[in-house]
Short mmCIF file of C-alpha atoms and ligand atoms in Angstrom, two decimals:
data_model
loop_
_atom_site.label_atom_id
_atom_site.label_comp_id
_atom_site.label_asym_id
_atom_site.label_seq_id
_atom_site.Cartn_x
_atom_site.Cartn_y
_atom_site.Cartn_z
CA MET A 16 -5.50 3.67 -14.40
CA ALA A 17 -1.97 6.01 -13.25
CA ARG A 18 0.05 3.58 -11.30
CA GLU A 19 -0.06 5.03 -7.74
CA THR A 20 2.31 7.51 -5.74
CA TRP A 21 3.04 8.39 -2.57
CA ALA A 22 1.49 11.79 -1.38
CA THR A 23 4.09 12.89 0.98
CA ARG A 24 8.34 12.47 1.26
CA THR A 25 7.66 12.45 5.00
CA GLY A 26 5.16 9.09 3.97
CA PHE A 27 7.54 7.41 1.82
CA ILE A 28 10.16 7.53 4.67
CA LEU A 29 7.74 6.62 7.16
CA ALA A 30 7.15 3.53 5.17
CA ALA A 31 9.90 2.48 4.56
CA VAL A 32 11.10 2.56 7.86
CA GLY A 33 7.91 1.17 9.04
CA SER A 34 9.05 -2.27 6.66
CA ALA A 35 12.49 -1.76 8.40
CA VAL A 36 11.64 -1.93 12.39
CA GLY A 37 9.86 -4.79 12.79
CA LEU A 38 10.09 -8.58 14.74
CA GLY A 39 13.86 -8.23 12.97
CA ASN A 40 14.78 -5.37 15.66
CA ILE A 41 12.15 -6.75 18.53
CA TRP A 42 12.23 -10.86 18.24
CA ARG A 43 15.33 -11.10 16.94
CA PHE A 44 17.73 -8.33 17.62
CA PRO A 45 18.16 -8.87 21.30
CA PHE A 46 18.16 -12.70 21.24
CA ILE A 47 21.03 -12.90 18.37
CA THR A 48 22.78 -10.14 20.77
CA GLY A 49 22.45 -12.38 23.51
CA GLN A 50 23.71 -15.19 21.51
CA GLU A 51 27.05 -13.18 20.09
CA GLY A 52 28.15 -11.95 23.39
CA GLY A 53 26.56 -8.45 23.54
CA GLY A 54 29.02 -5.51 23.20
CA ALA A 55 31.20 -7.25 20.68
CA PHE A 56 27.97 -8.08 18.76
CA LEU A 57 26.81 -4.94 18.21
CA LEU A 58 28.82 -3.07 17.67
CA VAL A 59 30.51 -5.11 14.25
CA TYR A 60 26.62 -5.08 13.61
CA LEU A 61 26.56 -0.90 13.39
CA LEU A 62 29.31 -1.09 11.31
CA PHE A 63 27.87 -3.41 9.07
CA VAL A 64 24.95 -0.97 8.61
CA ALA A 65 26.36 1.58 8.02
CA LEU A 66 28.96 -0.53 5.64
CA ILE A 67 26.77 -2.99 3.78
CA GLY A 68 23.44 -2.44 4.40
CA PHE A 69 23.05 1.73 3.71
CA PRO A 70 24.72 1.50 0.24
CA ALA A 71 22.78 -2.14 -0.71
CA ILE A 72 19.22 0.12 0.27
CA LEU A 73 20.56 2.70 -2.49
CA VAL A 74 20.43 -0.49 -4.97
CA GLU A 75 16.92 -1.47 -4.26
CA PHE A 76 15.41 2.45 -4.31
CA VAL A 77 17.63 3.46 -7.22
CA ILE A 78 15.93 0.21 -9.44
CA GLY A 79 12.87 1.31 -8.16
CA ARG A 80 12.83 5.04 -8.82
CA TYR A 81 13.89 4.63 -12.16
CA THR A 82 11.53 1.73 -13.71
CA HIS A 83 8.31 3.15 -11.67
CA LEU A 84 7.65 -0.62 -11.59
CA ASN A 85 6.97 -3.60 -9.00
CA PRO A 86 10.67 -5.93 -8.30
CA VAL A 87 9.97 -8.62 -10.46
CA GLY A 88 9.44 -6.42 -13.64
CA ALA A 89 11.95 -4.01 -13.47
CA ILE A 90 14.69 -6.66 -13.46
CA ARG A 91 12.78 -7.78 -16.90
CA GLU A 92 12.39 -3.89 -18.70
CA LEU A 93 16.62 -3.49 -17.57
CA GLY A 94 17.94 -6.47 -18.07
CA SER A 95 18.22 -9.19 -20.89
CA GLY A 96 18.90 -12.59 -21.50
CA VAL A 97 18.22 -14.88 -18.57
CA TRP A 98 17.69 -11.76 -15.53
CA ASN A 99 14.69 -11.39 -17.36
CA HIS A 100 13.64 -14.35 -14.95
CA LEU A 101 15.52 -14.19 -12.30
CA GLY A 102 13.31 -11.87 -10.69
CA TRP A 103 10.28 -14.72 -9.58
CA LEU A 104 12.56 -14.93 -6.59
CA PHE A 105 11.48 -11.39 -4.98
CA VAL A 106 7.74 -13.30 -5.58
CA VAL A 107 8.57 -16.66 -3.99
CA THR A 108 10.69 -14.95 -0.88
CA GLY A 109 7.37 -12.74 -0.27
CA PHE A 110 5.27 -15.65 0.09
CA VAL A 111 7.22 -18.18 2.13
CA ILE A 112 8.91 -15.08 4.55
CA LEU A 113 5.06 -13.67 5.77
CA SER A 114 3.35 -16.68 5.58
CA TYR A 115 5.76 -17.51 8.72
CA TYR A 116 6.32 -13.79 10.00
CA SER A 117 2.27 -13.54 10.32
CA VAL A 118 2.23 -16.56 12.77
CA VAL A 119 5.10 -14.83 14.78
CA ALA A 120 3.21 -11.59 14.69
CA GLY A 121 0.23 -13.32 16.04
CA TRP A 122 1.77 -14.65 18.89
CA PHE A 123 2.42 -11.13 20.49
CA LEU A 124 -1.05 -10.45 19.06
CA ARG A 125 -1.94 -13.79 21.79
CA TYR A 126 0.61 -12.45 24.18
CA THR A 127 -1.02 -8.57 24.31
CA LEU A 128 -4.36 -10.04 24.77
CA ILE A 129 -2.98 -11.98 27.94
CA GLY A 130 -2.28 -9.77 30.12
CA VAL A 131 -5.28 -7.37 28.87
CA THR A 132 -7.52 -10.92 30.55
CA ASP A 133 -5.22 -12.38 32.62
CA GLY A 134 -2.06 -11.05 33.43
CA TYR A 135 1.21 -12.52 33.77
CA ALA A 136 1.82 -13.65 37.36
CA LEU A 137 3.56 -17.07 36.51
CA SER A 138 4.68 -19.25 39.00
CA GLY A 139 8.16 -18.93 36.86
CA ALA A 140 9.93 -20.56 33.66
CA ASP A 141 8.39 -23.66 33.98
CA GLU A 142 4.83 -21.76 33.44
CA ALA A 143 6.06 -19.46 31.62
CA GLY A 144 7.36 -22.12 28.82
CA ALA A 145 4.36 -23.82 29.26
CA LEU A 146 2.39 -20.67 28.23
CA PHE A 147 4.63 -20.28 25.23
CA GLY A 148 3.87 -23.66 24.01
CA SER A 149 0.44 -22.94 24.03
CA VAL A 150 0.30 -19.96 22.40
CA ALA A 151 2.80 -21.19 19.51
CA THR A 152 0.96 -23.72 17.99
CA GLY A 153 -3.12 -25.16 17.67
CA LEU A 154 -6.22 -23.70 17.23
CA ASP A 155 -5.15 -20.55 19.02
CA SER A 156 -1.67 -19.63 16.82
CA LEU A 157 -3.87 -19.72 13.94
CA LEU A 158 -7.01 -17.98 14.76
CA PHE A 159 -3.91 -15.18 15.59
CA HIS A 160 -2.72 -15.92 12.47
CA ALA A 161 -5.48 -15.58 10.07
CA VAL A 162 -6.57 -12.09 12.37
CA PHE A 163 -2.90 -10.83 11.66
CA MET A 164 -3.14 -12.09 8.11
CA ALA A 165 -6.82 -10.07 7.63
CA LEU A 166 -5.09 -6.58 8.83
CA VAL A 167 -2.58 -7.01 6.36
CA ILE A 168 -4.45 -7.88 3.39
CA GLY A 169 -7.05 -4.45 5.02
CA ILE A 170 -4.37 -2.02 4.88
CA ILE A 171 -2.50 -3.76 1.57
CA ALA A 172 -5.83 -3.63 -0.05
CA ALA A 173 -7.18 0.45 0.55
CA GLY A 174 -3.83 0.72 -1.61
CA VAL A 175 -0.74 2.72 -0.99
CA ARG A 176 -2.32 6.31 -0.02
CA GLY A 177 -5.21 5.34 1.76
CA GLY A 178 -3.38 2.27 3.14
CA ILE A 179 -0.24 2.20 3.79
CA GLU A 180 1.19 6.14 3.64
CA LEU A 181 -2.07 6.44 6.49
CA GLY A 182 -1.86 3.25 8.68
CA VAL A 183 2.64 4.00 9.08
CA LYS A 184 1.92 7.60 9.84
CA VAL A 185 0.19 6.20 12.98
CA MET A 186 2.11 3.03 13.48
CA VAL A 187 5.63 4.30 13.77
CA PRO A 188 5.44 7.45 15.64
CA ALA A 189 3.84 5.10 17.73
CA ILE A 190 6.65 2.44 18.72
CA VAL A 191 8.99 4.85 19.01
CA VAL A 192 6.95 6.56 22.01
CA LEU A 193 5.92 3.34 23.89
CA LEU A 194 9.78 1.86 22.88
CA GLY A 195 11.22 5.56 24.46
CA ALA A 196 8.70 5.64 27.31
CA MET A 197 9.51 2.01 28.14
CA ALA A 198 13.85 2.45 27.97
CA VAL A 199 13.12 5.39 30.67
CA TYR A 200 11.05 2.87 32.94
CA GLY A 201 14.01 0.50 32.41
CA PHE A 202 16.48 2.92 33.24
CA THR A 203 14.86 3.50 36.65
CA LEU A 204 16.07 -0.27 37.56
CA ASP A 205 18.40 -0.71 40.25
CA ALA A 206 19.23 -3.90 37.44
CA SER A 207 19.88 -1.16 34.40
CA THR A 208 23.51 -0.53 35.54
CA ALA A 209 24.49 -4.10 35.35
CA ALA A 210 22.08 -4.89 32.16
CA TYR A 211 23.52 -1.50 30.51
CA GLY A 212 27.16 -2.94 30.93
CA TYR A 213 26.69 -6.00 29.24
CA TYR A 214 25.11 -4.86 26.07
CA LEU A 215 27.30 -1.25 25.70
CA SER A 216 31.09 -2.82 26.46
CA PRO A 217 32.42 -4.51 23.62
CA ASP A 218 34.20 -7.45 24.56
CA PHE A 219 37.77 -7.28 21.48
CA GLY A 220 38.93 -10.42 22.94
CA THR A 221 35.44 -11.69 22.23
CA ILE A 222 35.18 -10.30 18.65
CA ALA A 223 39.02 -11.40 17.96
CA THR A 224 37.99 -15.12 19.08
CA ASP A 225 33.91 -15.43 17.63
CA TRP A 226 34.34 -13.51 14.74
CA GLN A 227 33.83 -16.67 12.54
CA SER A 228 29.89 -16.45 13.99
CA ILE A 229 29.32 -13.02 14.83
CA LEU A 230 31.05 -11.50 11.63
CA PRO A 231 28.36 -13.46 9.45
CA ALA A 232 25.63 -13.22 12.21
CA ALA A 233 26.01 -9.40 11.33
CA ALA A 234 25.76 -9.12 7.95
CA GLY A 235 21.97 -11.52 7.94
CA GLN A 236 21.13 -8.95 11.07
CA ALA A 237 21.49 -6.14 9.32
CA PHE A 238 20.06 -7.25 5.65
CA PHE A 239 17.02 -8.61 7.32
CA THR A 240 16.20 -5.70 9.47
CA LEU A 241 16.79 -2.79 6.97
CA SER A 242 14.03 -5.01 4.20
CA LEU A 243 16.55 -6.13 1.65
CA GLY A 244 16.65 -9.46 -0.45
CA MET A 245 12.75 -8.66 -1.85
CA GLY A 246 12.22 -5.46 -3.25
CA VAL A 247 10.71 -4.59 -0.38
CA MET A 248 12.59 -0.83 -1.16
CA ILE A 249 12.20 -1.40 -5.36
CA THR A 250 8.95 -1.52 -4.47
CA TYR A 251 8.36 1.31 -2.03
CA ALA A 252 10.99 3.46 -4.17
CA SER A 253 8.67 2.72 -7.51
CA TYR A 254 5.75 4.56 -5.77
CA LEU A 255 7.72 7.15 -5.39
CA GLY A 256 6.20 10.77 -7.29
CA GLU A 257 9.74 12.96 -8.26
CA ASP A 258 13.31 12.85 -7.71
CA ARG A 259 14.07 13.53 -4.16
CA ASN A 260 17.83 13.13 -2.72
CA LEU A 261 17.53 9.21 -2.33
CA ALA A 262 20.86 8.93 -0.56
CA ALA A 263 19.89 11.32 2.67
CA ASP A 264 16.07 9.36 2.90
CA ALA A 265 18.14 5.81 2.87
CA GLY A 266 20.03 7.49 6.04
CA VAL A 267 17.50 8.71 7.55
CA ILE A 268 16.09 4.93 6.93
CA ALA A 269 18.89 3.02 8.68
CA GLY A 270 19.39 5.89 11.17
CA LEU A 271 16.10 5.54 12.62
CA ASP A 272 16.05 1.38 12.34
CA THR A 273 19.56 1.36 14.62
CA LEU A 274 17.98 3.58 16.61
CA VAL A 275 14.70 1.06 18.01
CA ALA A 276 16.55 -1.66 17.45
CA VAL A 277 19.59 -0.15 19.74
CA LEU A 278 16.52 1.64 22.27
CA VAL A 279 14.93 -1.88 22.50
CA GLY A 280 18.29 -3.57 23.71
CA PHE A 281 17.30 -0.38 26.18
CA VAL A 282 14.37 -1.88 26.98
CA VAL A 283 14.85 -5.80 27.37
CA PHE A 284 18.31 -6.24 28.81
CA PRO A 285 17.43 -4.04 32.13
CA PHE A 286 14.14 -6.14 31.63
CA LEU A 287 15.65 -9.67 32.11
CA PHE A 288 18.43 -8.26 34.76
CA ALA A 289 15.54 -6.78 37.06
CA ALA A 290 13.71 -10.04 36.70
CA GLY A 291 17.54 -11.94 37.11
CA ILE A 292 17.44 -14.23 33.74
CA GLU A 293 20.41 -14.68 30.96
CA PRO A 294 19.90 -13.09 27.76
CA GLY A 295 20.25 -15.22 24.91
CA ALA A 296 19.01 -18.32 26.56
CA GLY A 297 16.34 -20.11 24.36
CA GLY A 298 15.97 -18.96 21.00
CA PRO A 299 13.20 -17.74 19.32
CA GLY A 300 10.19 -18.56 22.46
CA GLY A 301 13.50 -17.61 24.55
CA ILE A 302 12.17 -14.27 24.67
CA PHE A 303 8.52 -14.75 25.20
CA VAL A 304 9.11 -17.23 28.15
CA SER A 305 11.84 -14.66 29.34
CA LEU A 306 9.64 -11.36 29.27
CA THR A 307 6.55 -13.03 30.99
CA THR A 308 8.36 -14.32 33.28
CA ALA A 309 10.29 -11.02 34.16
CA PHE A 310 6.91 -9.57 33.71
CA GLY A 311 5.30 -11.60 36.31
CA ASP A 312 8.24 -10.36 38.54
CA ILE A 313 9.18 -6.30 38.03
CA PRO A 314 6.94 -3.87 39.79
CA ALA A 315 3.72 -2.56 36.78
CA GLY A 316 5.28 -5.71 34.88
CA ARG A 317 1.34 -6.84 33.60
CA VAL A 318 1.06 -2.45 32.06
CA LEU A 319 4.25 -2.45 30.44
CA GLY A 320 3.64 -6.36 29.58
CA VAL A 321 0.60 -5.94 27.33
CA VAL A 322 2.52 -2.15 26.15
CA PHE A 323 5.50 -3.84 24.37
CA PHE A 324 3.32 -6.79 22.79
CA GLY A 325 1.04 -4.39 21.73
CA MET A 326 3.68 -2.26 20.76
CA VAL A 327 5.91 -5.40 18.49
CA GLY A 328 2.40 -6.35 16.62
CA ILE A 329 1.74 -3.17 15.95
CA ALA A 330 6.27 -3.26 14.34
CA ALA A 331 5.48 -6.35 13.04
CA LEU A 332 2.29 -4.93 10.80
CA SER A 333 3.86 -2.19 9.79
CA SER A 334 6.51 -5.09 7.77
CA ALA A 335 4.58 -7.32 7.09
CA ILE A 336 2.01 -4.84 4.82
CA SER A 337 5.43 -4.03 2.49
CA ILE A 338 6.29 -7.71 1.78
CA LEU A 339 1.98 -8.26 0.87
CA GLU A 340 3.01 -4.63 -1.06
CA VAL A 341 5.66 -6.61 -3.44
CA LEU A 342 3.54 -9.20 -4.42
CA VAL A 343 0.29 -6.89 -4.77
CA SER A 344 2.39 -4.92 -7.09
CA TYR A 345 3.31 -7.44 -9.07
CA LEU A 346 -0.34 -8.65 -10.15
CA ILE A 347 -1.76 -5.70 -10.17
CA ASP A 348 1.94 -4.17 -12.67
CA GLU A 349 2.54 -7.51 -14.86
CA VAL A 350 -1.85 -9.01 -14.63
CA GLY A 351 -3.74 -6.20 -14.63
CA VAL A 352 -5.46 -7.51 -11.52
CA ASP A 353 -6.94 -4.53 -9.19
CA ARG A 354 -5.58 -3.79 -6.46
CA LEU A 355 -8.94 -5.10 -4.26
CA PRO A 356 -8.71 -8.85 -5.68
CA ALA A 357 -4.28 -9.26 -5.53
CA SER A 358 -5.41 -8.37 -1.86
CA VAL A 359 -7.56 -10.78 -0.93
CA ALA A 360 -6.41 -13.42 -3.44
CA LEU A 361 -2.80 -13.46 -2.28
CA GLY A 362 -2.97 -13.03 1.16
CA VAL A 363 -5.73 -15.78 2.00
CA ALA A 364 -2.62 -17.61 -0.46
CA VAL A 365 0.24 -16.61 2.38
CA PHE A 366 -2.29 -17.44 5.20
CA LEU A 367 -2.69 -20.91 3.74
CA LEU A 368 0.96 -21.37 3.64
CA GLY A 369 1.13 -20.11 7.12
CA VAL A 370 -1.01 -23.36 8.37
CA PRO A 371 1.59 -25.68 9.06
CA VAL A 372 3.92 -24.00 11.19
CA THR A 373 0.93 -23.34 13.58
CA VAL A 374 1.00 -27.39 13.68
CA ASP A 375 4.60 -28.02 14.42
CA LEU A 376 7.50 -25.81 15.03
CA ILE A 377 9.53 -27.50 12.71
CA PHE A 378 7.72 -25.29 9.84
CA LEU A 379 9.12 -22.53 11.31
CA ASP A 380 12.95 -23.80 11.22
CA LEU A 381 11.74 -25.10 7.63
CA PHE A 382 10.82 -22.04 5.99
CA ASP A 383 12.61 -19.20 8.33
CA LYS A 384 16.15 -20.48 7.57
CA LEU A 385 15.24 -21.74 3.66
CA ALA A 386 14.29 -17.78 3.74
CA ASP A 387 16.42 -15.90 5.64
CA GLY A 388 19.43 -17.81 5.52
CA ILE A 389 19.16 -18.67 1.83
CA LEU A 390 15.97 -16.93 -0.67
CA LEU A 391 17.04 -13.40 0.90
CA VAL A 392 20.45 -13.74 0.81
CA LEU A 393 20.49 -15.20 -3.02
CA GLY A 394 17.53 -11.74 -3.30
CA SER A 395 20.59 -10.32 -2.09
CA LEU A 396 23.52 -11.21 -4.59
CA LEU A 397 21.20 -10.62 -7.33
CA LEU A 398 20.65 -7.64 -7.48
CA ALA A 399 24.40 -6.32 -6.56
CA LEU A 400 25.50 -8.68 -9.81
CA PHE A 401 22.74 -6.06 -11.46
CA VAL A 402 23.47 -3.05 -10.63
CA GLY A 403 27.20 -3.46 -9.99
CA TRP A 404 28.21 -4.63 -13.02
CA VAL A 405 24.94 -4.67 -15.31
CA VAL A 406 23.71 -1.23 -15.47
CA PRO A 407 25.84 0.57 -13.25
CA ASP A 408 26.62 4.15 -15.54
CA ALA A 409 21.96 3.89 -15.33
CA ALA A 410 22.53 3.02 -11.71
CA ARG A 411 25.12 5.86 -10.49
CA ALA A 412 22.92 8.66 -13.10
CA GLU A 413 19.83 7.74 -10.73
CA LEU A 414 21.32 8.26 -8.07
CA GLY A 415 22.71 11.53 -9.32
CA LYS A 416 19.36 12.53 -9.66
CA GLY A 417 17.83 14.79 -7.16
CA ILE A 418 21.38 15.30 -5.40
CA GLY A 419 23.14 16.44 -8.77
CA ASP A 420 26.79 15.43 -9.16
CA LEU A 421 28.08 13.17 -7.05
CA GLY A 422 31.77 13.17 -8.64
CA SER A 423 33.84 10.10 -7.30
CA LEU A 424 31.09 9.00 -4.23
CA GLY A 425 29.55 7.89 -7.02
CA THR A 426 32.12 5.44 -8.50
CA ALA A 427 33.18 4.47 -4.38
CA TRP A 428 29.26 3.70 -3.87
CA ILE A 429 29.57 0.90 -7.38
CA TRP A 430 32.86 -0.47 -5.78
CA ILE A 431 31.08 -1.05 -2.40
CA VAL A 432 28.19 -3.02 -4.43
CA ARG A 433 30.54 -4.13 -6.41
CA VAL A 434 32.67 -6.36 -4.67
CA PRO A 435 32.71 -5.94 -0.51
CA ILE A 436 28.82 -6.41 -0.73
CA VAL A 437 29.33 -9.35 -3.28
CA VAL A 438 31.59 -10.80 -1.09
CA VAL A 439 29.76 -10.45 2.17
CA VAL A 440 27.24 -11.38 0.43
CA LEU A 441 28.78 -15.33 -1.00
CA VAL A 442 30.31 -15.24 2.37
CA SER A 443 26.48 -15.74 4.48
CA LEU A 444 25.05 -17.38 1.23
CA TYR A 445 27.85 -20.32 1.78
CA LEU A 446 27.19 -20.29 5.46
CA GLY A 447 23.33 -20.27 5.05
CA ILE A 448 22.77 -23.75 2.49
CA VAL A 449 25.47 -24.75 5.02
CA ASP A 450 23.22 -24.15 7.69
CA TYR A 451 19.87 -25.62 5.83
CA ALA A 452 21.67 -28.87 4.59
CA ASP A 453 22.51 -29.45 8.35
CA PHE A 454 18.12 -28.79 9.69
CA LEU A 455 17.57 -30.91 6.71
CA THR A 456 19.61 -33.72 7.18
CA GLY A 457 19.23 -33.13 11.25
CA ASP A 458 16.51 -31.70 12.79
CA LEU A 459 13.93 -32.08 9.97
CA ALA A 460 15.37 -35.71 9.26
CA GLU A 461 14.99 -36.74 13.01
CA TRP A 462 10.95 -35.03 12.99
CA LEU A 463 10.61 -37.01 10.29
CA ALA A 464 11.67 -40.21 11.75
CA ALA A 465 9.40 -39.96 14.75
CA ARG A 466 6.58 -39.63 13.04
N1 LIG B 515 13.06 -5.38 8.14
C1 LIG B 515 12.07 -5.82 8.84
C2 LIG B 515 12.48 -6.93 10.28
O1 LIG B 515 12.83 -6.24 10.61
C3 LIG B 515 11.01 -8.06 8.55
C4 LIG B 515 11.06 -7.39 7.01
C5 LIG B 515 10.10 -6.75 6.24
C6 LIG B 515 11.64 -7.85 5.67
N2 LIG B 515 9.74 -7.25 5.32
C7 LIG B 515 11.32 -7.93 4.82
C8 LIG B 515 12.93 -8.81 5.76
C9 LIG B 515 11.72 -7.85 3.60
C10 LIG B 515 13.75 -9.16 5.00
C11 LIG B 515 12.84 -8.72 3.86
O2 LIG B 515 11.75 -6.66 10.96
#
């Protein structure tokens, strides 16, 4: 059977935007921005997306379109020797990320439903914290994790055109419209002036004193939010039927992803300031606790809450499908399994791997710090070294297809991949490993000792 392709170029772009826009933009971005000092972080982050993220998207696009294969097969076809065996990293990463991504996405589905059935009228932060506790682990968490994975499997089983492309044509515009409407509402709140001030005025003093934590956090966020490091963009580009301008596509994708992340700040910070809540508090559960408290407090909070949590659920779905698609394309290309059984078998396996996260949140840290801090970074390192040093000429030629003569821009791109990207990624990898070792010997050891 012929390999599947996108029906339209718009379909490809929307699928990549759908993958990029997800929990990373909405759940991770506001709390990292809050933690790292607001405007100062935003500025560094924007620079990283443009200077490092954009060229890194092209690395994956070029590999995918050149080989028309899944990431594992693509690396095997292009490389030799030890490279032949490195592609499995992407499969492992995909399993780990999707397993907890689905659990967190399930929380957003649950919170949407809570708004519909009960509203968010809570007595304050304590009650909001207790609610989060009951949603995050236990039977509810397991159930909504299952529902979310069932949706992901359903879309992926329906194929590139009938599932992914159709799905993102509905989901991506919905996300942008809902966010835009909420940002306008946020603007009408009295607290918006204070919130914008916090969000938009970079304090250069903060950058100077805190750069050691701001730089790696901004780099990590840039890679995660653009879905880099595990072959999603390789896989999506492998379904391109004809040679278009990949650089233009990557620009649109990075631009839209950034627009959404920035818009989320225009939604979340006015809501929090309106309810008098400090941004950046409380880590992963913090946004649920602070936002439900805010939705209980501000005018039309219940409707806003349902729209907000529902929108996040949609964004998470359009990202999660891209991760399962990497695994499924591997089984289809390399093992010759049909799409339907491949989708169901891999989806169920991912579901099972995520079950421990629904039992105890220590597993969320265990998986997230491993995937986000180490595996994804390692994947990006591998791809940058591969394109920059192993197959630079083929890569440059492939990028030129659909663009024309690249001139010195092609060489500039290769050198950005060879040195700055590799350096940034190596520093992030070092920090990720140190952080993970701390976690294993600290929090995890404590948790085990308490058993
Ligand atoms: N980019 C998505 C987000 O911001 C998450 C995501 C989807 C992802 N696929 C990925 C992250 C692959 C890293 C690698 O939520």
